[in-house]
CSV table of C-alpha atoms (C1' of nucleotides) in Angstrom, one decimal:
chain,number,residue,atom,x,y,z
A,1,UNK,CA,38.3,-29.8,-3.7
A,2,UNK,CA,37.3,-26.1,-3.7
A,3,UNK,CA,35.6,-24.7,-0.7
A,4,UNK,CA,31.9,-24.7,-0.9
A,5,UNK,CA,30.3,-21.4,-1.3
A,6,UNK,CA,26.7,-20.2,-1.6
A,7,UNK,CA,25.7,-20.3,-5.3
A,8,UNK,CA,25.7,-17.1,-7.2
A,9,UNK,CA,23.1,-14.6,-6.3
A,10,UNK,CA,22.0,-16.5,-3.2
A,11,UNK,CA,23.0,-14.7,0.0
A,12,UNK,CA,23.2,-15.6,3.6
A,13,UNK,CA,21.5,-13.1,5.9
A,14,UNK,CA,23.8,-13.0,8.9
A,15,UNK,CA,23.1,-12.2,12.5
A,16,UNK,CA,24.4,-8.7,12.2
A,17,UNK,CA,21.5,-7.9,9.8
A,18,UNK,CA,18.9,-10.5,10.6
A,19,UNK,CA,17.6,-8.4,13.5
A,20,UNK,CA,16.9,-5.7,11.0
A,21,UNK,CA,14.9,-8.1,9.0
A,22,UNK,CA,12.9,-9.1,12.1
A,23,UNK,CA,12.3,-5.4,12.7
A,24,UNK,CA,11.0,-4.8,9.2
A,25,UNK,CA,8.9,-7.9,9.2
A,26,UNK,CA,7.4,-7.1,12.6
A,27,UNK,CA,6.6,-3.5,11.4
A,28,UNK,CA,5.0,-4.9,8.2
A,29,UNK,CA,2.8,-7.4,10.1
A,30,UNK,CA,1.7,-4.7,12.5
A,31,UNK,CA,0.8,-2.3,9.7
A,32,UNK,CA,-1.0,-4.9,7.6
A,33,UNK,CA,-3.0,-6.2,10.6
A,34,UNK,CA,-4.0,-2.6,11.2
A,35,UNK,CA,-5.7,-2.5,7.9
A,36,UNK,CA,-7.4,-5.9,8.2
A,37,UNK,CA,-5.0,-7.8,5.9
A,38,UNK,CA,-4.5,-11.5,6.6
A,39,UNK,CA,-1.5,-13.7,5.9
A,40,UNK,CA,-1.5,-16.4,3.2
A,41,UNK,CA,1.4,-18.8,2.9
A,42,UNK,CA,2.1,-20.1,-0.5
A,43,UNK,CA,4.4,-22.6,-2.1
A,44,UNK,CA,7.7,-21.4,-3.6
A,45,UNK,CA,7.1,-23.6,-6.6
A,46,UNK,CA,4.3,-23.7,-9.1
A,47,UNK,CA,3.6,-25.1,-12.5
A,48,UNK,CA,5.6,-23.3,-15.1
A,49,UNK,CA,2.5,-22.5,-17.1
A,50,UNK,CA,1.0,-20.5,-14.2
A,51,UNK,CA,3.7,-17.9,-14.5
A,52,UNK,CA,3.9,-18.0,-18.3
A,53,UNK,CA,0.2,-17.3,-18.5
A,54,UNK,CA,-0.1,-14.5,-15.9
A,55,UNK,CA,3.2,-12.6,-16.2
A,56,UNK,CA,3.3,-12.8,-20.0
A,57,UNK,CA,4.9,-15.1,-22.4
A,58,UNK,CA,7.3,-12.5,-23.9
A,59,UNK,CA,8.4,-10.8,-20.7
A,60,UNK,CA,12.0,-11.2,-19.7
A,61,UNK,CA,11.0,-12.9,-16.5
A,62,UNK,CA,9.4,-15.7,-18.3
A,63,UNK,CA,11.7,-15.8,-21.3
A,64,UNK,CA,15.0,-16.0,-19.5
A,65,UNK,CA,14.8,-15.4,-15.8
A,66,UNK,CA,12.9,-18.3,-14.4
A,67,UNK,CA,14.4,-21.3,-12.6
A,68,UNK,CA,12.5,-24.0,-14.5
A,69,UNK,CA,13.1,-27.7,-14.3
A,70,UNK,CA,11.3,-31.0,-14.7
A,71,UNK,CA,9.8,-32.6,-11.7
A,72,UNK,CA,10.4,-36.4,-11.4
A,73,UNK,CA,7.2,-37.1,-13.1
A,74,UNK,CA,8.1,-35.0,-16.1
A,75,UNK,CA,6.0,-31.9,-15.2
A,76,UNK,CA,7.6,-28.5,-15.8
A,77,UNK,CA,7.8,-26.6,-12.6
A,78,UNK,CA,9.3,-23.3,-11.7
A,79,UNK,CA,10.6,-21.4,-8.6
A,80,UNK,CA,8.3,-18.4,-8.3
A,81,UNK,CA,9.7,-15.3,-9.8
A,82,UNK,CA,7.0,-13.2,-8.1
A,83,UNK,CA,4.1,-13.8,-5.8
A,84,UNK,CA,0.9,-12.6,-7.5
A,85,UNK,CA,0.4,-15.5,-9.8
A,86,UNK,CA,0.6,-18.1,-7.0
A,87,UNK,CA,-1.7,-16.0,-4.8
A,88,UNK,CA,-4.3,-15.6,-7.5
A,89,UNK,CA,-4.0,-19.4,-8.1
A,90,UNK,CA,-4.7,-20.1,-4.5
A,91,UNK,CA,-7.6,-17.6,-4.3
A,92,UNK,CA,-9.2,-19.3,-7.3
A,93,UNK,CA,-8.5,-22.8,-6.1
A,94,UNK,CA,-9.9,-22.2,-2.6
A,95,UNK,CA,-12.7,-19.8,-3.6
A,96,UNK,CA,-11.3,-17.1,-1.5
A,97,UNK,CA,-12.6,-14.2,-3.6
A,98,UNK,CA,-16.3,-14.6,-2.8
A,99,UNK,CA,-16.0,-11.6,-0.4
A,100,UNK,CA,-13.7,-8.7,-0.3
A,101,UNK,CA,-10.4,-10.3,0.7
A,102,UNK,CA,-7.3,-8.7,1.8
A,103,UNK,CA,-4.2,-10.8,1.8
A,104,UNK,CA,-0.4,-10.6,2.2
A,105,UNK,CA,2.5,-13.0,2.1
A,106,UNK,CA,6.2,-12.7,2.6
A,107,UNK,CA,9.0,-15.0,1.3
A,108,UNK,CA,11.7,-15.7,-1.2
A,109,UNK,CA,11.4,-15.2,-5.0
A,110,UNK,CA,13.8,-16.4,-7.6
A,111,UNK,CA,15.0,-14.8,-10.8
A,112,UNK,CA,18.0,-15.8,-12.8
A,113,UNK,CA,19.6,-12.5,-13.4
A,114,UNK,CA,23.1,-11.0,-13.1
A,115,UNK,CA,23.5,-10.1,-9.5
A,116,UNK,CA,24.2,-6.5,-8.4
A,117,UNK,CA,23.5,-4.5,-5.3
A,118,UNK,CA,19.8,-4.7,-4.7
A,119,UNK,CA,19.4,-7.5,-7.2
A,120,UNK,CA,19.9,-11.1,-6.2
A,121,UNK,CA,18.8,-14.4,-7.7
A,122,UNK,CA,17.0,-15.3,-4.5
A,123,UNK,CA,15.4,-12.2,-3.0
A,124,UNK,CA,12.5,-11.6,-0.7
A,125,UNK,CA,9.2,-9.8,-1.2
A,126,UNK,CA,6.3,-8.7,0.8
A,127,UNK,CA,3.3,-9.1,-1.4
A,128,UNK,CA,-0.1,-7.5,-0.7
A,129,UNK,CA,-3.1,-8.5,-2.8
A,130,UNK,CA,-6.7,-7.2,-2.3
A,131,UNK,CA,-9.5,-8.9,-4.1
A,132,UNK,CA,-13.1,-7.9,-4.8
A,133,UNK,CA,-13.1,-4.1,-4.9
A,134,UNK,CA,-13.0,-2.4,-8.3
A,135,UNK,CA,-13.1,1.2,-7.1
A,136,UNK,CA,-10.0,3.3,-6.5
A,137,UNK,CA,-10.6,3.5,-2.7
A,138,UNK,CA,-8.9,0.1,-2.8
A,139,UNK,CA,-5.9,1.5,-4.7
A,140,UNK,CA,-5.7,4.3,-2.2
A,141,UNK,CA,-5.8,1.9,0.7
A,142,UNK,CA,-2.8,-0.1,-0.4
A,143,UNK,CA,-0.8,3.1,-1.0
A,144,UNK,CA,-1.7,4.5,2.4
A,145,UNK,CA,-0.6,1.2,3.9
A,146,UNK,CA,2.7,1.5,2.1
A,147,UNK,CA,3.3,5.0,3.3
A,148,UNK,CA,2.5,4.0,6.9
A,149,UNK,CA,5.1,1.3,6.6
A,150,UNK,CA,7.7,3.8,5.3
A,151,UNK,CA,7.0,6.0,8.2
A,152,UNK,CA,7.2,3.2,10.7
A,153,UNK,CA,10.6,2.3,9.3
A,154,UNK,CA,11.8,5.9,8.9
A,155,UNK,CA,12.3,5.8,5.2
A,156,UNK,CA,9.3,7.9,4.1
A,157,UNK,CA,11.5,10.8,3.0
A,158,UNK,CA,13.6,8.6,0.7
A,159,UNK,CA,10.7,7.2,-1.3
A,160,UNK,CA,8.8,8.8,-4.0
A,161,UNK,CA,5.5,7.5,-5.3
A,162,UNK,CA,5.2,7.5,-9.1
A,163,UNK,CA,1.7,7.0,-10.4
A,164,UNK,CA,0.1,6.2,-13.8
A,165,UNK,CA,-3.0,4.7,-15.3
A,166,UNK,CA,-2.6,2.4,-18.3
A,167,UNK,CA,-6.4,2.0,-18.8
A,168,UNK,CA,-8.4,-1.0,-19.7
A,169,UNK,CA,-7.4,-3.6,-22.3
A,170,UNK,CA,-9.3,-1.9,-25.2
A,171,UNK,CA,-7.9,1.5,-24.6
A,172,UNK,CA,-4.4,0.2,-24.1
A,173,UNK,CA,-4.7,-1.8,-27.3
A,174,UNK,CA,-5.7,1.3,-29.2
A,175,UNK,CA,-2.8,3.2,-27.7
A,176,UNK,CA,-0.4,0.4,-28.5
A,177,UNK,CA,-1.2,0.3,-32.1
A,178,UNK,CA,-0.9,4.1,-32.4
A,179,UNK,CA,2.4,3.9,-30.7
A,180,UNK,CA,3.7,1.2,-32.9
A,181,UNK,CA,2.5,3.1,-36.0
A,182,UNK,CA,4.3,6.2,-34.8
A,183,UNK,CA,7.5,4.5,-33.9
A,184,UNK,CA,7.7,2.6,-37.1
A,185,UNK,CA,8.7,5.9,-38.7
A,186,UNK,CA,11.7,6.1,-36.5
A,187,UNK,CA,12.6,2.5,-36.7
A,188,UNK,CA,16.3,3.2,-37.5
A,189,UNK,CA,16.6,5.9,-34.8
A,190,UNK,CA,15.5,4.1,-31.7
A,191,UNK,CA,17.8,1.8,-29.8
A,192,UNK,CA,18.2,-1.9,-30.6
A,193,UNK,CA,16.3,-3.1,-27.5
A,194,UNK,CA,13.4,-0.9,-28.4
A,195,UNK,CA,13.3,-2.1,-31.9
A,196,UNK,CA,12.9,-5.6,-30.7
A,197,UNK,CA,10.2,-4.5,-28.3
A,198,UNK,CA,8.3,-3.0,-31.2
A,199,UNK,CA,7.4,-6.5,-32.0
A,200,UNK,CA,7.2,-8.0,-28.5
A,201,UNK,CA,6.2,-5.4,-25.9
A,202,UNK,CA,5.9,-1.9,-27.4
A,203,UNK,CA,4.7,-0.3,-24.2
A,204,UNK,CA,8.0,-1.0,-22.6
A,205,UNK,CA,9.7,1.4,-25.1
A,206,UNK,CA,8.1,4.3,-23.2
A,207,UNK,CA,10.5,4.0,-20.3
A,208,UNK,CA,13.6,3.3,-22.3
A,209,UNK,CA,16.7,5.0,-20.9
A,210,UNK,CA,18.2,5.8,-24.3
A,211,UNK,CA,18.1,9.5,-24.8
A,212,UNK,CA,17.4,9.4,-28.5
A,213,UNK,CA,14.6,6.9,-28.0
A,214,UNK,CA,13.3,9.1,-25.2
A,215,UNK,CA,13.1,12.1,-27.4
A,216,UNK,CA,11.2,10.3,-30.0
A,217,UNK,CA,8.8,8.9,-27.5
A,218,UNK,CA,8.3,12.3,-25.9
A,219,UNK,CA,6.8,13.7,-29.1
A,220,UNK,CA,4.7,10.6,-29.8
A,221,UNK,CA,1.2,9.7,-28.7
A,222,UNK,CA,0.4,9.9,-25.0
A,223,UNK,CA,-1.1,7.0,-23.1
A,224,UNK,CA,-3.2,9.4,-21.1
A,225,UNK,CA,-5.0,10.6,-24.2
A,226,UNK,CA,-6.2,7.1,-24.9
A,227,UNK,CA,-7.7,6.3,-21.5
A,228,UNK,CA,-11.3,5.1,-21.5
A,229,UNK,CA,-13.8,7.1,-19.5
A,230,UNK,CA,-13.9,4.8,-16.5
A,231,UNK,CA,-10.2,4.5,-16.1
A,232,UNK,CA,-9.8,8.3,-16.4
A,233,UNK,CA,-12.5,8.9,-13.8
A,234,UNK,CA,-11.0,6.3,-11.4
A,235,UNK,CA,-7.6,7.7,-11.9
A,236,UNK,CA,-8.7,11.2,-11.0
A,237,UNK,CA,-10.6,9.9,-7.9
A,238,UNK,CA,-7.5,8.1,-6.8
A,239,UNK,CA,-5.4,11.2,-7.1
A,240,UNK,CA,-8.0,13.1,-5.1
A,241,UNK,CA,-8.1,10.4,-2.4
A,242,UNK,CA,-4.3,10.5,-2.1
A,243,UNK,CA,-4.2,14.2,-1.9
A,244,UNK,CA,-6.8,14.4,0.8
A,245,UNK,CA,-5.1,11.7,2.8
A,246,UNK,CA,-1.7,13.2,2.6
A,247,UNK,CA,0.1,10.9,0.2
A,248,UNK,CA,2.4,12.8,-2.1
A,249,UNK,CA,2.8,11.4,-5.6
A,250,UNK,CA,4.1,12.3,-9.0
A,251,UNK,CA,2.4,11.4,-12.2
A,252,UNK,CA,4.6,9.5,-14.5
A,253,UNK,CA,2.9,9.0,-17.9
A,254,UNK,CA,5.6,6.6,-19.0
A,255,UNK,CA,5.3,4.2,-16.2
A,256,UNK,CA,4.0,1.0,-17.6
A,257,UNK,CA,5.4,-1.9,-15.5
A,258,UNK,CA,6.8,-5.0,-16.9
A,259,UNK,CA,4.2,-7.6,-16.2
A,260,UNK,CA,1.3,-8.2,-18.5
A,261,UNK,CA,-1.5,-8.5,-16.1
A,262,UNK,CA,-1.8,-4.9,-15.0
A,263,UNK,CA,-4.6,-2.5,-16.0
A,264,UNK,CA,-5.7,0.9,-14.8
A,265,UNK,CA,-3.6,2.0,-11.9
A,266,UNK,CA,0.1,1.2,-11.8
A,267,UNK,CA,2.6,2.6,-9.4
A,268,UNK,CA,6.2,2.4,-8.1
A,269,UNK,CA,7.8,3.7,-5.0
A,270,UNK,CA,11.3,4.6,-6.0
A,271,UNK,CA,14.5,5.9,-4.4
A,272,UNK,CA,17.7,7.5,-5.7
A,273,UNK,CA,19.7,6.1,-2.8
A,274,UNK,CA,20.2,2.6,-4.3
A,275,UNK,CA,21.8,3.2,-7.7
A,276,UNK,CA,20.3,1.5,-10.6
A,277,UNK,CA,17.9,-0.7,-8.5
A,278,UNK,CA,15.7,2.1,-7.4
A,279,UNK,CA,12.3,0.5,-7.3
A,280,UNK,CA,11.6,-0.6,-3.8
A,281,UNK,CA,7.9,-1.4,-4.3
A,282,UNK,CA,5.8,-1.7,-7.4
A,283,UNK,CA,2.2,-2.8,-8.2
A,284,UNK,CA,-1.1,-1.8,-9.5
A,285,UNK,CA,-4.5,-3.2,-10.4
A,286,UNK,CA,-5.0,-6.5,-12.2
A,287,UNK,CA,-8.7,-6.8,-12.7
A,288,UNK,CA,-8.7,-9.6,-15.3
A,289,UNK,CA,-6.3,-12.0,-13.7
A,290,UNK,CA,-8.7,-14.0,-11.4
A,291,UNK,CA,-11.0,-14.6,-14.3
A,292,UNK,CA,-8.1,-15.6,-16.5
A,293,UNK,CA,-7.4,-18.4,-14.1
A,294,UNK,CA,-10.9,-19.7,-14.2
A,295,UNK,CA,-12.3,-17.7,-11.3
A,296,UNK,CA,-15.1,-15.3,-11.2
A,297,UNK,CA,-14.7,-11.8,-12.6
A,298,UNK,CA,-13.1,-10.4,-9.5
A,299,UNK,CA,-11.2,-7.2,-9.6
A,300,UNK,CA,-7.9,-7.0,-7.7
A,301,UNK,CA,-5.0,-4.7,-6.8
A,302,UNK,CA,-1.7,-5.3,-5.1
A,303,UNK,CA,2.0,-4.7,-5.0
A,304,UNK,CA,5.3,-6.4,-4.4
A,305,UNK,CA,7.8,-4.9,-2.1
A,306,UNK,CA,11.5,-5.8,-2.2
A,307,UNK,CA,12.7,-6.5,1.3
A,308,UNK,CA,16.4,-6.4,0.5
A,309,UNK,CA,16.0,-3.0,-1.1
A,310,UNK,CA,14.0,-1.7,1.8
A,311,UNK,CA,16.7,-2.9,4.2
A,312,UNK,CA,19.4,-1.4,2.0
A,313,UNK,CA,17.6,1.8,2.2
A,314,UNK,CA,17.5,1.7,6.0
A,315,UNK,CA,21.2,0.9,6.1
A,316,UNK,CA,22.0,3.7,3.8
A,317,UNK,CA,20.9,6.1,6.5
A,318,UNK,CA,23.6,4.8,8.8
A,319,UNK,CA,24.8,1.7,10.6
A,320,UNK,CA,22.0,-0.2,12.2
A,321,UNK,CA,23.1,-2.3,15.1
A,322,UNK,CA,21.1,-4.7,17.3
A,323,UNK,CA,20.8,-3.5,20.8
A,324,UNK,CA,22.8,-5.5,23.3
A,325,UNK,CA,21.4,-7.9,25.9
A,326,UNK,CA,20.5,-6.3,29.1
A,327,UNK,CA,22.1,-8.6,31.6
A,328,UNK,CA,25.3,-10.7,31.7
A,329,UNK,CA,25.6,-13.4,34.4
A,330,UNK,CA,29.0,-14.1,35.9
A,331,UNK,CA,29.7,-17.1,38.3
A,332,UNK,CA,32.9,-17.9,40.1
A,333,UNK,CA,32.9,-21.7,39.7
A,334,UNK,CA,30.9,-24.8,39.2
A,335,UNK,CA,29.1,-24.6,42.6
A,336,UNK,CA,28.3,-20.9,42.1
A,337,UNK,CA,27.0,-21.7,38.7
A,338,UNK,CA,24.6,-24.4,40.1
A,339,UNK,CA,23.6,-21.9,42.7
A,340,UNK,CA,22.9,-19.2,40.2
A,341,UNK,CA,21.1,-21.3,37.6
A,342,UNK,CA,17.6,-21.5,39.3
A,343,UNK,CA,17.8,-17.8,40.3
A,344,UNK,CA,18.6,-16.7,36.8
A,345,UNK,CA,15.8,-18.9,35.4
A,346,UNK,CA,13.4,-17.3,37.9
A,347,UNK,CA,14.5,-13.9,36.6
A,348,UNK,CA,13.8,-15.0,33.0
A,349,UNK,CA,10.3,-16.1,34.0
A,350,UNK,CA,9.6,-12.8,35.7
A,351,UNK,CA,11.0,-10.7,32.9
A,352,UNK,CA,10.5,-12.6,29.6
A,353,UNK,CA,11.5,-9.6,27.5
A,354,UNK,CA,14.8,-9.1,29.1
A,355,UNK,CA,17.7,-10.7,27.4
A,356,UNK,CA,19.9,-12.4,30.0
A,357,UNK,CA,23.1,-13.9,28.9
A,358,UNK,CA,24.7,-16.5,31.1
A,359,UNK,CA,28.5,-16.8,30.9
A,360,UNK,CA,29.4,-20.3,29.7
A,361,UNK,CA,32.6,-22.2,29.8
A,362,UNK,CA,34.0,-21.0,33.1
A,363,UNK,CA,37.2,-19.0,33.3
A,364,UNK,CA,38.5,-16.4,35.7
A,365,UNK,CA,36.4,-13.5,36.8
A,366,UNK,CA,38.6,-11.3,34.9
A,367,UNK,CA,37.9,-13.0,31.6
A,368,UNK,CA,34.2,-13.3,32.4
A,369,UNK,CA,34.0,-9.5,33.0
A,370,UNK,CA,35.8,-8.9,29.8
A,371,UNK,CA,33.1,-10.9,28.1
A,372,UNK,CA,30.4,-9.1,30.0
A,373,UNK,CA,31.8,-5.8,28.9
A,374,UNK,CA,32.1,-6.8,25.3
A,375,UNK,CA,28.6,-8.1,25.3
A,376,UNK,CA,27.4,-4.5,25.7
A,377,UNK,CA,25.1,-5.5,28.6
A,378,UNK,CA,24.2,-2.7,31.0
A,379,UNK,CA,24.3,-4.9,34.1
A,380,UNK,CA,26.4,-7.8,35.3
A,381,UNK,CA,25.0,-10.2,37.9
A,382,UNK,CA,27.8,-11.6,40.0
A,383,UNK,CA,27.5,-14.9,41.8
A,384,UNK,CA,30.7,-15.6,43.7
A,385,UNK,CA,31.6,-17.6,46.8
A,386,UNK,CA,30.6,-14.9,49.2
A,387,UNK,CA,27.3,-14.2,47.4
A,388,UNK,CA,26.4,-17.9,47.3
A,389,UNK,CA,27.2,-18.5,51.0
A,390,UNK,CA,24.9,-15.7,52.2
A,391,UNK,CA,22.3,-15.8,49.5
A,392,UNK,CA,23.1,-12.5,47.9
A,393,UNK,CA,23.8,-11.3,44.4
A,394,UNK,CA,26.1,-8.5,43.3
A,395,UNK,CA,24.8,-6.1,40.8
A,396,UNK,CA,27.5,-4.4,38.8
A,397,UNK,CA,26.5,-1.7,36.4
A,398,UNK,CA,28.8,-1.9,33.4
A,399,UNK,CA,28.2,1.5,32.0
A,400,UNK,CA,29.0,3.6,35.1
A,401,UNK,CA,27.8,3.5,38.7
A,402,UNK,CA,28.9,1.5,41.7
A,403,UNK,CA,28.3,-2.1,42.3
A,404,UNK,CA,26.2,-3.3,45.2
A,405,UNK,CA,25.2,-6.6,46.8
A,406,UNK,CA,21.6,-7.4,47.7
A,407,UNK,CA,19.6,-10.3,49.1
A,408,UNK,CA,18.4,-12.8,46.6
A,409,UNK,CA,14.9,-11.9,47.5
A,410,UNK,CA,15.4,-8.4,46.3
A,411,UNK,CA,16.8,-9.3,42.9
A,412,UNK,CA,13.6,-9.0,41.0
A,413,UNK,CA,12.7,-5.6,42.4
A,414,UNK,CA,16.2,-4.3,41.8
A,415,UNK,CA,16.2,-5.5,38.2
A,416,UNK,CA,12.7,-4.0,37.6
A,417,UNK,CA,14.0,-0.7,39.0
A,418,UNK,CA,17.2,-0.7,37.0
A,419,UNK,CA,15.4,-1.3,33.7
A,420,UNK,CA,12.2,0.5,34.5
A,421,UNK,CA,10.0,-2.4,33.7
A,422,UNK,CA,7.5,-4.5,35.6
A,423,UNK,CA,7.5,-8.2,36.3
A,424,UNK,CA,5.2,-10.0,33.9
A,425,UNK,CA,5.4,-13.5,35.3
A,426,UNK,CA,4.8,-15.1,31.9
A,427,UNK,CA,6.1,-18.6,31.5
B,1,G,C1',23.0,-12.0,-21.5
B,2,U,C1',26.7,-7.4,-22.8
B,3,G,C1',30.7,-4.0,-21.2
B,4,G,C1',34.0,-2.3,-17.2
B,5,C,C1',36.4,-2.6,-12.2
B,6,U,C1',37.9,-5.6,-8.1
B,7,G,C1',39.4,-10.3,-5.3
B,8,U,C1',46.0,-10.3,0.0
B,9,A,C1',44.8,-12.5,7.8
B,10,G,C1',37.8,-12.4,10.8
B,11,C,C1',37.3,-6.8,9.0
B,12,U,C1',39.6,-2.3,6.4
B,13,C,C1',43.8,-2.1,3.6
B,14,A,C1',49.4,-1.7,2.4
B,15,C,C1',54.0,-3.6,0.3
B,16,C,C1',56.3,-5.1,-4.4
B,17,A,C1',61.7,-3.2,-11.9
B,18,G,C1',58.5,-10.1,-10.3
B,19,G,C1',62.8,-12.9,-5.4
B,20,U,C1',58.3,-17.3,-1.5
B,21,A,C1',53.7,-11.3,2.9
B,22,G,C1',52.8,-6.6,6.6
B,23,A,C1',49.7,-2.6,9.5
B,24,G,C1',45.4,-1.0,12.1
B,25,C,C1',41.1,-3.0,14.2
B,26,A,C1',39.1,-7.6,16.0
B,27,C,C1',40.7,-12.2,18.6
B,28,C,C1',43.6,-15.1,22.6
B,29,G,C1',46.9,-14.8,27.0
B,30,G,C1',49.5,-11.9,30.8
B,31,A,C1',50.7,-7.2,34.0
B,32,U,C1',50.7,-10.8,42.6
B,33,U,C1',45.6,-15.0,42.3
B,34,G,C1',36.8,-12.1,43.3
B,35,U,C1',35.9,-7.3,38.6
B,36,G,C1',35.6,-5.3,32.5
B,37,A,C1',36.7,-0.5,29.6
B,38,C,C1',42.2,2.9,29.2
B,39,U,C1',47.5,1.5,29.0
B,40,C,C1',51.7,-1.9,28.6
B,41,C,C1',53.7,-6.8,27.2
B,42,G,C1',53.2,-11.2,24.6
B,43,G,C1',50.6,-14.7,21.1
B,44,A,C1',47.8,-17.0,17.4
B,45,G,C1',46.0,-16.3,12.5
B,46,G,C1',47.1,-16.0,5.2
B,47,U,C1',49.5,-22.5,0.1
B,48,A,C1',47.6,-13.7,-1.6
B,49,G,C1',39.6,-16.6,-4.7
B,50,C,C1',40.7,-21.1,-7.7
B,51,G,C1',43.3,-23.5,-12.0
B,52,G,C1',46.9,-23.1,-15.7
B,53,G,C1',51.0,-20.5,-18.3
B,54,U,C1',55.6,-17.3,-18.8
B,55,U,C1',60.2,-17.1,-15.6
B,56,C,C1',65.9,-19.5,-12.3
B,57,A,C1',61.9,-17.1,-9.3
B,58,A,C1',54.8,-14.7,-9.4
B,59,G,C1',50.2,-12.5,-4.8
B,60,A,C1',52.5,-9.3,-8.3
B,61,C,C1',52.9,-10.5,-15.7
B,62,C,C1',49.4,-13.6,-19.3
B,63,C,C1',45.1,-16.9,-20.0
B,64,G,C1',40.9,-19.3,-18.0
B,65,U,C1',37.5,-19.8,-14.2
B,66,C,C1',34.6,-18.5,-9.9
B,67,A,C1',32.6,-14.5,-7.0
B,68,G,C1',31.5,-9.3,-5.7
B,69,C,C1',30.7,-4.4,-7.4
B,70,C,C1',29.3,-0.6,-11.4
B,71,A,C1',26.6,0.3,-15.8
B,72,C,C1',23.4,-1.8,-19.6
B,73,C,C1',19.3,-4.9,-19.4
B,74,C,C1',15.4,-6.1,-16.1
B,75,C,C1',12.7,-5.3,-12.1
B,76,A,C1',11.7,-6.1,-6.1
RNA sequence: GUGGCUGUAGCUCACCAGGUAGAGCACCGGAUUGUGACUCCGGAGGUAGCGGGUUCAAGACCCGUCAGCCACCCCA
């Protein structure tokens, strides 16, 4: 029997990187809370129809990338390929959109694609969705929030904001038919994929990577020229807001996004540091989606942020290592261990944020100190026969300095001094 | 889904007209028995991704398969 391995595209996040995840997640929570966003936790499975109707029947995601199967009762259900659909469903189902509502969620998404760096079959997104505000100050807010997160994580310089407006449904339809009409003339010249999209999703031809197709597109009709007045005005105001609040951006008239539900503002934060998978965060406005799911006519805007890609970006700047524990406790034998245990527990109570590692499994002092050294701890606490019999502890700095013995009673103060912290006495 | 590259100890890699595997790091133990790092000595660890084929003989060649990577595609 072959050894059992994780299935393709599903990866384990090991301890050497899980701390980075925690760091990113904590930063995100902090930033989100700072803007008044609240967490919503959603199922990872939904009715297949939910995704088909929101994302778009003819998108790649729905056509060939979903994990879809029959529930035991025969219903077709799917693992979520993205979060917005489920979030909108929940908002409608629980009537959450009656007031301005700022939401976020974090969790795994599933897409059956060929894995590559920055692209897995199970990956993780932070999703942010804001309901109830139609004006571009909402768009600006979520972009500001993004930028704050980039700054908090030190990746602001690696990310570029690309911005576009794809207008309302009517103006987009007008543009689409003009575009199709134009491209029909060059049917034989454009690439195969684009020819297919001529029928299914013509807008996607705009960001084709084929150079010949690109040339043809470049001299064709421009989306911007077809924008309705409201979209145009909002788009200009958004740019103005971003400029005054210090968010740099680049207009990309060919940015259209792959999902059907977007309108007006669309954007992507991209990097060149990750190869072909350069989009770290993407989103926009989706004013019609809530209504489409039977809710009120509530405008909305949001984005999805790829956590793996964000973390890859941080790792690309250099190795990220988890800081070592502060203290390593060494004991000479069983009785010393019993002696030390309550004292170490008291220390943990007094300094809940210190990481104190107790040596386990016995062994000679020599081997215990080897462990202590390897642990990277700054300080070893030594409980030997001598210490135990006269109620003292030896503090041995492991990164330089002389060791000294003190009375048990002074341990707390000595530790506080060494790490320049105060006792919190939290239990 | 398409094309290409790769797959040898925990990690990074090597060897080899095809003759049943080696280094560095990591790991474990020791260098007079209450003290780590440096040094020295010793040790453990691989049916060479998996399956099949060619051959007297394959990790090395061929086929298949699985996985990773790169590009396409797609997007996070």
